[in-house]
């Protein structure tokens, strides 16, 4: 294989830093700390803060640039809205507890349902799959080519 050519990156994520920060970098917006090569929530063993830098999730929120969106629609959704949103919120809280980079950004009302945006594409997919397992309906995944973004569509009519 030739090594003298430039290979195009298949998946582009503008929020991937491509570098490691020094131990103890602190996100001033959410309070996450960079420890052992990853962003995590501070614990009792947190090291001294060396510098401040926005984590990728806070940068996405600031720039309003989601990595995933979930669109909920249909008569069934409108009738079971509270139950479905509780399921979504439980999954978001569970994932956020594990990683500060997996968060919900916005909940936008639409005439036929809701649009939820997320800082992580895997979180949007996980919620869509959980909705399908719990409530059936129609589930569709649309990936953006060349960009790290997923649009999850969940719909159920009575």
Tab-separated table of C-alpha atoms in Angstrom:
chain	number	residue	atom	x	y	z
A	1	UNK	CA	0.000	0.000	0.000
A	2	UNK	CA	1.306	3.448	-0.905
A	3	UNK	CA	2.043	5.786	1.967
A	4	UNK	CA	2.711	8.961	0.007
A	5	UNK	CA	-0.907	9.989	-0.471
A	6	UNK	CA	-3.399	11.796	1.726
A	7	UNK	CA	-6.304	9.647	2.818
A	8	UNK	CA	-9.622	11.352	3.361
A	9	UNK	CA	-10.970	10.930	6.854
A	10	UNK	CA	-14.247	8.963	6.547
A	11	UNK	CA	-15.973	10.381	9.579
A	12	UNK	CA	-15.363	13.998	10.499
A	13	UNK	CA	-16.033	15.272	14.007
A	14	UNK	CA	-15.123	18.950	14.414
A	15	UNK	CA	-15.221	18.552	18.203
A	16	UNK	CA	-12.619	15.786	18.321
A	17	UNK	CA	-9.540	17.463	19.744
A	18	UNK	CA	-6.951	15.025	18.430
A	19	UNK	CA	-4.702	15.780	21.375
A	20	UNK	CA	-4.424	14.905	25.020
A	21	UNK	CA	-4.761	17.559	27.663
A	22	UNK	CA	-2.621	17.681	30.789
A	23	UNK	CA	-4.088	15.944	33.840
A	24	UNK	CA	-6.593	18.066	35.736
A	25	UNK	CA	-7.898	20.295	32.930
A	26	UNK	CA	-11.245	21.638	34.130
A	27	UNK	CA	-14.373	22.592	32.104
A	28	UNK	CA	-15.684	25.859	33.565
A	29	UNK	CA	-19.230	25.306	32.201
A	30	UNK	CA	-20.107	21.810	33.443
A	31	UNK	CA	-17.356	21.053	35.958
A	32	UNK	CA	-15.975	17.977	34.154
A	33	UNK	CA	-12.292	17.172	34.663
A	34	UNK	CA	-9.850	15.593	32.208
A	35	UNK	CA	-8.269	12.626	34.020
A	36	UNK	CA	-6.445	9.589	32.622
A	37	UNK	CA	-7.037	10.638	29.026
A	38	UNK	CA	-10.803	11.232	29.231
A	39	UNK	CA	-13.383	13.706	30.455
A	40	UNK	CA	-15.035	12.568	33.675
A	41	UNK	CA	-16.994	13.976	36.580
A	42	UNK	CA	-14.794	15.032	39.498
A	43	UNK	CA	-14.479	12.655	42.433
A	44	UNK	CA	-12.675	12.745	45.753
A	45	UNK	CA	-9.434	11.771	44.000
A	46	UNK	CA	-9.470	14.788	41.670
A	47	UNK	CA	-6.067	16.302	41.065
A	48	UNK	CA	-5.269	19.986	41.158
A	49	UNK	CA	-6.731	22.030	38.315
A	50	UNK	CA	-3.988	22.927	35.860
A	51	UNK	CA	-5.996	24.979	33.370
A	52	UNK	CA	-9.518	25.547	32.066
A	53	UNK	CA	-10.823	24.339	28.730
A	54	UNK	CA	-14.365	23.721	27.481
A	55	UNK	CA	-15.146	20.028	27.086
A	56	UNK	CA	-16.470	18.869	23.674
A	57	UNK	CA	-20.057	18.601	24.988
A	58	UNK	CA	-20.071	22.171	26.312
A	59	UNK	CA	-18.565	23.396	23.035
A	60	UNK	CA	-21.353	21.623	21.093
A	61	UNK	CA	-23.987	23.181	23.362
A	62	UNK	CA	-22.416	26.645	23.018
A	63	UNK	CA	-22.254	26.326	19.217
A	64	UNK	CA	-25.700	24.654	18.962
A	65	UNK	CA	-24.123	21.866	16.905
A	66	UNK	CA	-25.681	18.539	17.939
A	67	UNK	CA	-24.195	15.124	17.167
A	68	UNK	CA	-27.627	13.525	17.115
A	69	UNK	CA	-31.298	14.297	17.080
A	70	UNK	CA	-34.398	12.302	17.901
A	71	UNK	CA	-37.731	13.215	16.365
A	72	UNK	CA	-40.790	11.843	18.150
A	73	UNK	CA	-44.152	11.954	16.413
A	74	UNK	CA	-47.489	10.229	15.951
A	75	UNK	CA	-50.815	9.979	17.720
A	76	UNK	CA	-49.453	7.406	20.170
A	77	UNK	CA	-46.654	9.773	21.186
A	78	UNK	CA	-49.078	12.623	21.783
A	79	UNK	CA	-51.217	10.395	24.000
A	80	UNK	CA	-48.289	8.816	25.922
A	81	UNK	CA	-46.023	11.850	25.932
A	82	UNK	CA	-45.247	11.945	29.665
A	83	UNK	CA	-44.402	8.230	29.867
A	84	UNK	CA	-42.132	8.444	26.817
A	85	UNK	CA	-40.356	11.577	28.064
A	86	UNK	CA	-39.752	9.881	31.439
A	87	UNK	CA	-38.053	6.997	29.615
A	88	UNK	CA	-35.931	9.448	27.617
A	89	UNK	CA	-34.975	11.420	30.741
A	90	UNK	CA	-34.002	8.257	32.636
A	91	UNK	CA	-31.654	7.177	29.843
A	92	UNK	CA	-30.149	10.671	29.552
A	93	UNK	CA	-29.476	10.801	33.305
A	94	UNK	CA	-27.950	7.316	33.302
A	95	UNK	CA	-25.603	8.157	30.405
A	96	UNK	CA	-24.726	11.594	31.793
A	97	UNK	CA	-23.725	9.971	35.091
A	98	UNK	CA	-21.279	7.720	33.216
A	99	UNK	CA	-19.869	10.384	30.905
A	100	UNK	CA	-20.085	14.187	30.897
A	101	UNK	CA	-19.913	14.130	27.082
A	102	UNK	CA	-23.345	12.465	26.713
A	103	UNK	CA	-26.048	15.060	27.327
A	104	UNK	CA	-29.332	16.338	25.982
A	105	UNK	CA	-29.047	19.804	24.468
A	106	UNK	CA	-32.582	20.943	23.620
A	107	UNK	CA	-36.205	19.890	23.529
A	108	UNK	CA	-38.095	21.685	20.743
A	109	UNK	CA	-41.842	21.547	20.264
A	110	UNK	CA	-43.106	20.707	16.789
A	111	UNK	CA	-46.684	20.686	15.582
A	112	UNK	CA	-46.655	16.873	15.302
A	113	UNK	CA	-44.338	16.005	18.228
A	114	UNK	CA	-40.904	16.835	19.603
A	115	UNK	CA	-37.309	17.242	18.425
A	116	UNK	CA	-34.605	16.394	20.963
A	117	UNK	CA	-30.934	17.125	20.299
A	118	UNK	CA	-27.910	15.474	21.908
A	119	UNK	CA	-24.172	16.004	22.274
A	120	UNK	CA	-23.474	12.347	21.402
A	121	UNK	CA	-24.678	10.299	18.425
A	122	UNK	CA	-24.689	7.040	20.401
A	123	UNK	CA	-27.046	8.540	22.985
A	124	UNK	CA	-29.629	9.425	20.317
A	125	UNK	CA	-29.451	5.896	18.915
A	126	UNK	CA	-29.705	4.260	22.340
A	127	UNK	CA	-32.841	6.251	23.201
A	128	UNK	CA	-34.452	5.416	19.851
A	129	UNK	CA	-33.794	1.701	20.363
A	130	UNK	CA	-35.173	1.836	23.925
A	131	UNK	CA	-38.342	3.550	22.686
A	132	UNK	CA	-38.798	0.885	20.051
A	133	UNK	CA	-38.347	-1.944	22.570
A	134	UNK	CA	-40.785	-0.372	25.041
A	135	UNK	CA	-43.424	1.093	22.698
A	136	UNK	CA	-42.847	-0.500	19.259
A	137	UNK	CA	-43.743	1.816	16.372
A	138	UNK	CA	-41.513	2.754	13.431
A	139	UNK	CA	-37.822	3.482	13.956
A	140	UNK	CA	-35.492	4.883	11.321
A	141	UNK	CA	-31.815	5.882	11.531
A	142	UNK	CA	-30.288	8.372	9.101
A	143	UNK	CA	-26.536	8.922	9.260
A	144	UNK	CA	-24.931	11.967	7.726
A	145	UNK	CA	-22.220	10.943	5.283
A	146	UNK	CA	-18.794	12.273	6.198
A	147	UNK	CA	-20.026	14.017	9.352
A	148	UNK	CA	-20.636	12.564	12.781
A	149	UNK	CA	-24.398	13.072	13.025
A	150	UNK	CA	-27.414	10.782	13.341
A	151	UNK	CA	-31.082	11.590	12.903
A	152	UNK	CA	-33.346	9.094	14.663
A	153	UNK	CA	-37.017	9.125	13.694
A	154	UNK	CA	-39.521	7.347	15.946
A	155	UNK	CA	-43.193	7.374	15.074
A	156	UNK	CA	-46.223	5.442	16.200
A	157	UNK	CA	-49.841	5.915	15.394
A	158	UNK	CA	-52.523	4.185	17.415
